[in-house]
Structures are given as structure tokens and as C-alpha cells.
Amino acid sequence: MRIVLVGPPGAGKGTQAQFISSHLAIPRISTGDIFRFNVTSNTELGRMAKTFMERGDLVPDEVTVAMVRDRLSEEDAQEGFLLDGYPRNVPQAETLKKMLAEWDARLSVVLELVVDEDEVVRRLSGRRTCRRCERVWHVLYDPPTRDGTCDDCGGELFQRDDDTEETVRHRLEVYNEQTSPLIAFYADEGVLIGIDATGPVEEVTSRALAALRPFVR
Ligand code: AP5
């Protein structure tokens, strides 16, 4: 299965991607995580991406597209994948379509997580991420047993640099201007399904898996 998750920052894409990819046994490919790994490792890609990410702007398409092509060419992505955070605008979606066509493949489904802006701001202001295993937590909605420590692996939790209120507002503007046109793009392609992404995490996971079930082969 080849799945794209789409939705505003804080919609729960990373949270749901963990469960969906493990349930369907397909790799989760998050462009945000790949960029953050490169920033932390201080690679050339990371140094370039850092300034855009800190502002909440998109990293330029030519860089992102090359990175995604490399990742999708890897062995574990040949039978399917779950893309989280890519595509982020219509040109990236068109490039993905051409890339997959070169490999005689196409997207199975695009799952939109629908949630309003006030909820997004509440979610992002309390988000904490594990440095070691990248598991996402929330100080109120999904707290770890011990403050600052990941229940899954014992790693240290941190707050992302782009989760300040000002940057979150800018990321929402970028989403509305550049990413939300993907909804119409994928509706025209006949692959879009939207689900209500509010309520407890487990309920959203159940809705997501139910929406994806008809596409599982
Ligand atoms: P990226 O990492 O993709 O960030 P994003 O899209 O802004 O999404 P987030 O990771 O902020 O949110 P999410 O939807 O994954 O929510 P989460 O599950 O964490 O991108 C970061 C940057 O990288 C971009 O700004 C850009 O610069 C660059 N970039 C990445 N991809 C790019 C591309 N393709 N092109 C160009 N640039 C690119 O949940 C959020 C919080 O809510 C958590 O605390 C979680 O515990 C909590 N939560 C989740 N679900 C629920 C629920 N049901 N109820 C209550 N709380 C919940």
C-alpha cells in the first residue's frame, strides 16, 4: 500500500503514522524527521534546511524531492510506504506522481486528518518528542509516566524549536496557502479520504484503520 497522510501541523500525522505503519507493516517516511535528523547531525543538508525550518517555511522543492526520491528507492519501500509530511504543495505532488509512474506504481490512498486551528495550537504547545526513538508525547493529552522521559525507550524528551506560538501561526499560514490545495488535487485524482482527527488518539487510529481497510490487499 502506498499512503500519503495530509493535514495541518499538529493534526496528529506523526502520532497516527506510528500506529498505521506498524499495523500495515510498511515503512513510515517523514520528511520532517529526516530533516531534523540531518540538522542534529549537522550535515550539509541539515545546515541548509535549518533556516527554513526555524522560520516555519518549506525547504526548497529541489532539495526535498531529491531526498524523497532517494528514500523511496530503498529496498524497504518497494512494496509500500506511508508518507508523512510529503508532498507539501502541488508541484511536490506532481513530481511524486511522475516518480511513481516511472516505477509503474501509483498512490493507493491519501488520508486527510481534519482538525481545527485552535486544537492544533493546543496540541503543538504541549508536544514533546523522544530524542532516541522519535515517539511523540503531549504533556496533557498523552503524557509519559515520568516527566521528560520516554516510556517506550527511556530516551530524553524535547520540545521542537518550531513549536513556539509565533512559528506555529506561520506554519499554519504556510499550510493554508501552499499545502491545503493538495486536498482538491487529490480529490480530483479520486484517492482522497478525510477523517475527523479530534478525540482520543486511539479513536482516531480506529477511524484511520477503518478508512484504510478497503485498500488493504
Ligand atoms: P513536519 O515535521 O512534517 O511538521 P508538520 O507538518 O508541521 O507536522 P507536525 O510534525 O508539527 O505535526 P503532526 O501532524 O505530525 O502532529 P503530531 O502527531 O506530532 O515538518 C517540519 C518542517 O520541516 C516544516 O515546517 C518544513 O520546514 C520542513 N519540511 C518537512 N517536510 C517538508 C516538505 N515536504 N517540503 C518542504 N519542507 C518540508 O501531534 C502533535 C501533538 O498533538 C503531539 O504532542 C501529540 O501527542 C498530540 N496529539 C496527537 N493526536 C492527538 C489527539 N487525537 N488528541 C490529543 N492530542 C493529540
mmCIF file of C-alpha atoms and ligand atoms in Angstrom:
data_model
loop_
_atom_site.group_PDB
_atom_site.id
_atom_site.type_symbol
_atom_site.label_atom_id
_atom_site.label_comp_id
_atom_site.label_asym_id
_atom_site.label_seq_id
_atom_site.Cartn_x
_atom_site.Cartn_y
_atom_site.Cartn_z
ATOM 1 C CA MET A 1 0.000 0.000 0.000
ATOM 2 C CA ARG A 2 1.255 3.472 -0.839
ATOM 3 C CA ILE A 3 -0.301 6.008 1.503
ATOM 4 C CA VAL A 4 0.066 9.778 1.958
ATOM 5 C CA LEU A 5 -1.028 11.423 5.222
ATOM 6 C CA VAL A 6 -2.050 15.064 4.905
ATOM 7 C CA GLY A 7 -3.257 17.623 7.433
ATOM 8 C CA PRO A 8 -2.156 20.817 9.166
ATOM 9 C CA PRO A 9 0.812 20.945 11.551
ATOM 10 C CA GLY A 10 -0.262 19.249 14.772
ATOM 11 C CA ALA A 11 -3.124 17.292 13.177
ATOM 12 C CA GLY A 12 -1.551 14.094 14.522
ATOM 13 C CA LYS A 13 0.147 12.829 11.356
ATOM 14 C CA GLY A 14 3.266 11.620 13.184
ATOM 15 C CA THR A 15 1.203 10.126 16.030
ATOM 16 C CA GLN A 16 -1.091 8.180 13.706
ATOM 17 C CA ALA A 17 1.712 7.267 11.286
ATOM 18 C CA GLN A 18 3.430 5.257 14.055
ATOM 19 C CA PHE A 19 0.348 3.059 14.561
ATOM 20 C CA ILE A 20 -0.679 2.775 10.900
ATOM 21 C CA SER A 21 2.786 1.863 9.622
ATOM 22 C CA SER A 22 3.252 -0.765 12.292
ATOM 23 C CA HIS A 23 -0.286 -2.187 11.738
ATOM 24 C CA LEU A 24 0.224 -2.428 7.960
ATOM 25 C CA ALA A 25 3.937 -3.339 8.178
ATOM 26 C CA ILE A 26 5.047 -0.579 5.824
ATOM 27 C CA PRO A 27 7.810 1.982 6.491
ATOM 28 C CA ARG A 28 6.848 5.425 7.734
ATOM 29 C CA ILE A 29 8.734 8.092 5.814
ATOM 30 C CA SER A 30 8.595 11.516 7.470
ATOM 31 C CA THR A 31 10.399 14.312 5.622
ATOM 32 C CA GLY A 32 10.297 16.416 8.819
ATOM 33 C CA ASP A 33 12.078 13.628 10.757
ATOM 34 C CA ILE A 34 14.684 13.183 8.010
ATOM 35 C CA PHE A 35 15.375 16.937 8.035
ATOM 36 C CA ARG A 36 15.557 17.031 11.859
ATOM 37 C CA PHE A 37 17.975 14.078 11.887
ATOM 38 C CA ASN A 38 20.210 15.968 9.429
ATOM 39 C CA VAL A 39 20.002 19.173 11.484
ATOM 40 C CA THR A 40 21.046 17.285 14.645
ATOM 41 C CA SER A 41 23.840 15.501 12.768
ATOM 42 C CA ASN A 42 24.962 18.868 11.340
ATOM 43 C CA THR A 43 25.134 17.563 7.755
ATOM 44 C CA GLU A 44 25.208 19.896 4.740
ATOM 45 C CA LEU A 45 21.516 19.081 4.117
ATOM 46 C CA GLY A 46 20.711 19.838 7.770
ATOM 47 C CA ARG A 47 22.547 23.193 7.767
ATOM 48 C CA MET A 48 20.657 24.203 4.636
ATOM 49 C CA ALA A 49 17.233 23.047 5.914
ATOM 50 C CA LYS A 50 17.649 24.560 9.400
ATOM 51 C CA THR A 51 16.975 28.207 8.470
ATOM 52 C CA PHE A 52 13.754 27.319 6.630
ATOM 53 C CA MET A 53 12.526 25.028 9.414
ATOM 54 C CA GLU A 54 13.207 27.549 12.179
ATOM 55 C CA ARG A 55 11.058 30.109 10.327
ATOM 56 C CA GLY A 56 8.344 27.525 9.639
ATOM 57 C CA ASP A 57 8.848 27.819 5.870
ATOM 58 C CA LEU A 58 9.063 24.926 3.433
ATOM 59 C CA VAL A 59 12.529 23.689 2.493
ATOM 60 C CA PRO A 60 13.023 24.295 -1.282
ATOM 61 C CA ASP A 61 11.407 21.668 -3.517
ATOM 62 C CA GLU A 62 14.555 20.595 -5.393
ATOM 63 C CA VAL A 63 16.222 19.557 -2.118
ATOM 64 C CA THR A 64 13.135 17.820 -0.708
ATOM 65 C CA VAL A 65 12.256 15.986 -3.914
ATOM 66 C CA ALA A 66 15.803 14.570 -4.319
ATOM 67 C CA MET A 67 15.761 13.410 -0.698
ATOM 68 C CA VAL A 68 12.370 11.675 -1.114
ATOM 69 C CA ARG A 69 13.440 10.010 -4.388
ATOM 70 C CA ASP A 70 16.487 8.541 -2.622
ATOM 71 C CA ARG A 71 14.400 7.302 0.298
ATOM 72 C CA LEU A 72 11.658 5.761 -1.880
ATOM 73 C CA SER A 73 14.324 3.920 -3.895
ATOM 74 C CA GLU A 74 15.403 1.968 -0.818
ATOM 75 C CA GLU A 75 14.583 -1.727 -0.558
ATOM 76 C CA ASP A 76 12.051 -1.460 2.284
ATOM 77 C CA ALA A 77 9.830 0.993 0.345
ATOM 78 C CA GLN A 78 9.358 -1.182 -2.750
ATOM 79 C CA GLU A 79 6.161 -2.903 -1.552
ATOM 80 C CA GLY A 80 4.606 0.150 0.060
ATOM 81 C CA PHE A 81 5.109 3.145 2.327
ATOM 82 C CA LEU A 82 3.386 5.748 4.442
ATOM 83 C CA LEU A 83 4.477 9.286 3.591
ATOM 84 C CA ASP A 84 4.113 11.795 6.460
ATOM 85 C CA GLY A 85 4.810 15.437 5.556
ATOM 86 C CA TYR A 86 5.314 14.919 1.822
ATOM 87 C CA PRO A 87 4.007 16.190 -0.542
ATOM 88 C CA ARG A 88 3.611 19.686 0.872
ATOM 89 C CA ASN A 89 2.474 21.562 -2.254
ATOM 90 C CA VAL A 90 1.026 20.749 -5.677
ATOM 91 C CA PRO A 91 4.422 20.731 -7.509
ATOM 92 C CA GLN A 92 5.726 18.126 -4.999
ATOM 93 C CA ALA A 93 2.543 16.062 -5.583
ATOM 94 C CA GLU A 94 3.018 16.209 -9.359
ATOM 95 C CA THR A 95 6.650 15.145 -9.013
ATOM 96 C CA LEU A 96 5.634 12.245 -6.756
ATOM 97 C CA LYS A 97 3.083 11.105 -9.314
ATOM 98 C CA LYS A 98 5.715 11.115 -12.092
ATOM 99 C CA MET A 99 8.265 9.385 -9.849
ATOM 100 C CA LEU A 100 5.829 6.564 -9.041
ATOM 101 C CA ALA A 101 4.781 6.243 -12.704
ATOM 102 C CA GLU A 102 8.466 5.642 -13.604
ATOM 103 C CA TRP A 103 8.282 2.646 -11.247
ATOM 104 C CA ASP A 104 4.858 1.502 -12.593
ATOM 105 C CA ALA A 105 3.262 2.434 -9.299
ATOM 106 C CA ARG A 106 0.621 4.846 -8.016
ATOM 107 C CA LEU A 107 -0.728 6.043 -4.686
ATOM 108 C CA SER A 108 -3.350 3.763 -3.104
ATOM 109 C CA VAL A 109 -4.942 6.439 -0.914
ATOM 110 C CA VAL A 110 -4.422 9.899 0.607
ATOM 111 C CA LEU A 111 -5.735 10.171 4.160
ATOM 112 C CA GLU A 112 -6.598 13.679 5.340
ATOM 113 C CA LEU A 113 -6.647 14.304 9.121
ATOM 114 C CA VAL A 114 -9.261 17.008 9.719
ATOM 115 C CA VAL A 115 -8.842 19.190 12.834
ATOM 116 C CA ASP A 116 -9.409 22.907 13.546
ATOM 117 C CA GLU A 117 -6.709 25.545 14.174
ATOM 118 C CA ASP A 118 -7.373 26.133 17.894
ATOM 119 C CA GLU A 119 -6.888 22.435 18.578
ATOM 120 C CA VAL A 120 -3.678 22.449 16.523
ATOM 121 C CA VAL A 121 -2.208 25.270 18.629
ATOM 122 C CA ARG A 122 -3.161 23.419 21.859
ATOM 123 C CA ARG A 123 -1.560 20.223 20.601
ATOM 124 C CA LEU A 124 1.687 21.774 19.407
ATOM 125 C CA SER A 125 2.276 23.878 22.515
ATOM 126 C CA GLY A 126 2.306 20.692 24.654
ATOM 127 C CA ARG A 127 4.150 18.373 22.267
ATOM 128 C CA ARG A 128 7.307 16.594 23.423
ATOM 129 C CA THR A 129 9.340 14.240 21.222
ATOM 130 C CA CYS A 130 11.780 11.490 22.199
ATOM 131 C CA ARG A 131 15.360 12.184 21.076
ATOM 132 C CA ARG A 132 16.096 8.475 20.782
ATOM 133 C CA CYS A 133 13.035 6.766 19.209
ATOM 134 C CA GLU A 134 11.106 9.860 17.939
ATOM 135 C CA ARG A 135 7.911 8.778 19.743
ATOM 136 C CA VAL A 136 5.610 11.805 20.123
ATOM 137 C CA TRP A 137 4.000 12.686 23.508
ATOM 138 C CA HIS A 138 1.806 15.501 24.826
ATOM 139 C CA VAL A 139 2.155 16.943 28.339
ATOM 140 C CA LEU A 140 -1.644 16.878 28.885
ATOM 141 C CA TYR A 141 -3.240 14.657 26.202
ATOM 142 C CA ASP A 142 -0.712 11.819 26.117
ATOM 143 C CA PRO A 143 1.750 12.281 28.992
ATOM 144 C CA PRO A 144 4.647 9.928 29.701
ATOM 145 C CA THR A 145 4.710 8.317 33.169
ATOM 146 C CA ARG A 146 7.812 10.292 34.157
ATOM 147 C CA ASP A 147 8.191 13.949 33.093
ATOM 148 C CA GLY A 148 10.796 14.375 30.354
ATOM 149 C CA THR A 149 11.393 10.642 29.779
ATOM 150 C CA CYS A 150 10.030 8.398 27.030
ATOM 151 C CA ASP A 151 8.045 5.395 28.362
ATOM 152 C CA ASP A 152 8.934 3.337 25.284
ATOM 153 C CA CYS A 153 12.740 3.587 25.303
ATOM 154 C CA GLY A 154 13.781 5.751 28.284
ATOM 155 C CA GLY A 155 15.096 8.490 25.945
ATOM 156 C CA GLU A 156 15.061 12.207 26.789
ATOM 157 C CA LEU A 157 12.036 14.227 25.613
ATOM 158 C CA PHE A 158 12.499 17.644 23.983
ATOM 159 C CA GLN A 159 10.351 20.492 22.644
ATOM 160 C CA ARG A 160 10.818 21.272 18.949
ATOM 161 C CA ASP A 161 12.315 24.686 18.039
ATOM 162 C CA ASP A 162 9.442 25.333 15.590
ATOM 163 C CA ASP A 163 6.711 24.805 18.235
ATOM 164 C CA THR A 164 6.768 28.404 19.559
ATOM 165 C CA GLU A 165 3.391 30.149 19.184
ATOM 166 C CA GLU A 166 4.676 32.634 16.554
ATOM 167 C CA THR A 167 6.227 29.902 14.396
ATOM 168 C CA VAL A 168 3.159 27.671 14.756
ATOM 169 C CA ARG A 169 0.959 30.540 13.442
ATOM 170 C CA HIS A 170 3.312 30.981 10.483
ATOM 171 C CA ARG A 171 3.344 27.219 9.773
ATOM 172 C CA LEU A 172 -0.475 27.342 9.687
ATOM 173 C CA GLU A 173 -0.352 30.181 7.139
ATOM 174 C CA VAL A 174 2.082 28.162 5.035
ATOM 175 C CA TYR A 175 -0.250 25.159 5.309
ATOM 176 C CA ASN A 176 -3.308 27.173 4.247
ATOM 177 C CA GLU A 177 -1.518 28.814 1.315
ATOM 178 C CA GLN A 178 0.701 26.041 -0.013
ATOM 179 C CA THR A 179 -0.410 22.653 1.331
ATOM 180 C CA SER A 180 -4.212 22.818 1.541
ATOM 181 C CA PRO A 181 -4.584 22.950 -2.308
ATOM 182 C CA LEU A 182 -3.485 19.287 -2.170
ATOM 183 C CA ILE A 183 -6.945 18.406 -0.852
ATOM 184 C CA ALA A 184 -8.585 19.445 -4.152
ATOM 185 C CA PHE A 185 -5.687 17.950 -6.151
ATOM 186 C CA TYR A 186 -6.119 14.503 -4.580
ATOM 187 C CA ALA A 187 -9.927 14.707 -4.622
ATOM 188 C CA ASP A 188 -9.668 15.207 -8.398
ATOM 189 C CA GLU A 189 -7.362 12.190 -8.572
ATOM 190 C CA GLY A 190 -10.069 10.161 -6.778
ATOM 191 C CA VAL A 191 -7.784 8.991 -3.944
ATOM 192 C CA LEU A 192 -8.727 11.334 -1.072
ATOM 193 C CA ILE A 193 -10.421 10.201 2.151
ATOM 194 C CA GLY A 194 -10.932 12.562 5.094
ATOM 195 C CA ILE A 195 -11.424 11.542 8.722
ATOM 196 C CA ASP A 196 -12.253 13.511 11.859
ATOM 197 C CA ALA A 197 -8.931 13.678 13.752
ATOM 198 C CA THR A 198 -10.361 15.043 17.026
ATOM 199 C CA GLY A 199 -10.934 12.961 20.147
ATOM 200 C CA PRO A 200 -8.624 10.452 21.870
ATOM 201 C CA VAL A 201 -5.632 9.145 19.901
ATOM 202 C CA GLU A 202 -6.953 5.536 19.928
ATOM 203 C CA GLU A 203 -10.301 6.620 18.485
ATOM 204 C CA VAL A 204 -8.576 8.496 15.655
ATOM 205 C CA THR A 205 -6.427 5.405 14.990
ATOM 206 C CA SER A 206 -9.578 3.234 14.759
ATOM 207 C CA ARG A 207 -11.147 5.687 12.295
ATOM 208 C CA ALA A 208 -7.944 5.774 10.238
ATOM 209 C CA LEU A 209 -7.611 1.985 10.075
ATOM 210 C CA ALA A 210 -11.304 1.621 9.175
ATOM 211 C CA ALA A 211 -10.906 4.176 6.359
ATOM 212 C CA LEU A 212 -7.812 2.368 5.026
ATOM 213 C CA ARG A 213 -9.251 -1.169 5.286
ATOM 214 C CA PRO A 214 -10.821 -1.237 1.769
ATOM 215 C CA PHE A 215 -7.390 -0.538 0.265
ATOM 216 C CA VAL A 216 -5.501 -3.306 2.060
ATOM 217 C CA ARG A 217 -4.552 -6.117 -0.299
HETATM 218 P P1 AP5 B 1 6.973 18.274 9.906
HETATM 219 O O1 AP5 B 1 7.831 17.592 10.890
HETATM 220 O O2 AP5 B 1 6.349 17.493 8.815
HETATM 221 O O3 AP5 B 1 5.900 19.106 10.727
HETATM 222 P P2 AP5 B 1 4.324 19.413 10.466
HETATM 223 O O4 AP5 B 1 3.690 19.005 9.212
HETATM 224 O O5 AP5 B 1 4.237 20.853 10.794
HETATM 225 O O6 AP5 B 1 3.628 18.463 11.384
HETATM 226 P P3 AP5 B 1 3.930 18.231 12.839
HETATM 227 O O7 AP5 B 1 5.038 17.212 12.977
HETATM 228 O O8 AP5 B 1 4.133 19.544 13.560
HETATM 229 O O9 AP5 B 1 2.531 17.675 13.369
HETATM 230 P P4 AP5 B 1 1.851 16.252 13.235
HETATM 231 O O10 AP5 B 1 0.640 16.373 12.370
HETATM 232 O O11 AP5 B 1 2.848 15.186 12.875
HETATM 233 O O12 AP5 B 1 1.339 16.102 14.728
HETATM 234 P P5 AP5 B 1 1.862 15.135 15.917
HETATM 235 O O13 AP5 B 1 1.473 13.728 15.622
HETATM 236 O O14 AP5 B 1 3.295 15.414 16.234
HETATM 237 O O15 AP5 B 1 7.788 19.471 9.198
HETATM 238 C C1 AP5 B 1 8.615 20.349 9.927
HETATM 239 C C2 AP5 B 1 9.336 21.287 8.959
HETATM 240 O O16 AP5 B 1 10.182 20.510 8.048
HETATM 241 C C3 AP5 B 1 8.420 22.086 8.021
HETATM 242 O O17 AP5 B 1 7.954 23.268 8.634
HETATM 243 C C4 AP5 B 1 9.379 22.366 6.849
HETATM 244 O O18 AP5 B 1 10.296 23.410 7.161
HETATM 245 C C5 AP5 B 1 10.182 21.069 6.735
HETATM 246 N N1 AP5 B 1 9.548 20.101 5.812
HETATM 247 C C6 AP5 B 1 9.051 18.863 6.130
HETATM 248 N N2 AP5 B 1 8.561 18.270 5.037
HETATM 249 C C7 AP5 B 1 8.740 19.126 4.002
HETATM 250 C C8 AP5 B 1 8.399 19.066 2.618
HETATM 251 N N3 AP5 B 1 7.783 18.014 2.075
HETATM 252 N N4 AP5 B 1 8.727 20.132 1.833
HETATM 253 C C9 AP5 B 1 9.356 21.200 2.354
HETATM 254 N N5 AP5 B 1 9.675 21.334 3.675
HETATM 255 C C10 AP5 B 1 9.371 20.298 4.484
HETATM 256 O O19 AP5 B 1 0.919 15.658 17.100
HETATM 257 C C11 AP5 B 1 1.095 16.929 17.661
HETATM 258 C C12 AP5 B 1 0.812 16.867 19.204
HETATM 259 O O20 AP5 B 1 -0.565 16.555 19.400
HETATM 260 C C13 AP5 B 1 1.623 15.778 19.933
HETATM 261 O O21 AP5 B 1 2.013 16.257 21.184
HETATM 262 C C14 AP5 B 1 0.625 14.610 20.101
HETATM 263 O O22 AP5 B 1 0.897 13.850 21.263
HETATM 264 C C15 AP5 B 1 -0.705 15.370 20.210
HETATM 265 N N6 AP5 B 1 -1.821 14.609 19.650
HETATM 266 C C16 AP5 B 1 -1.824 13.866 18.501
HETATM 267 N N7 AP5 B 1 -3.066 13.332 18.292
HETATM 268 C C17 AP5 B 1 -3.844 13.776 19.331
HETATM 269 C C18 AP5 B 1 -5.213 13.582 19.687
HETATM 270 N N8 AP5 B 1 -6.037 12.810 18.954
HETATM 271 N N9 AP5 B 1 -5.679 14.211 20.793
HETATM 272 C C19 AP5 B 1 -4.865 14.987 21.558
HETATM 273 N N10 AP5 B 1 -3.543 15.192 21.278
HETATM 274 C C20 AP5 B 1 -3.047 14.602 20.182
#
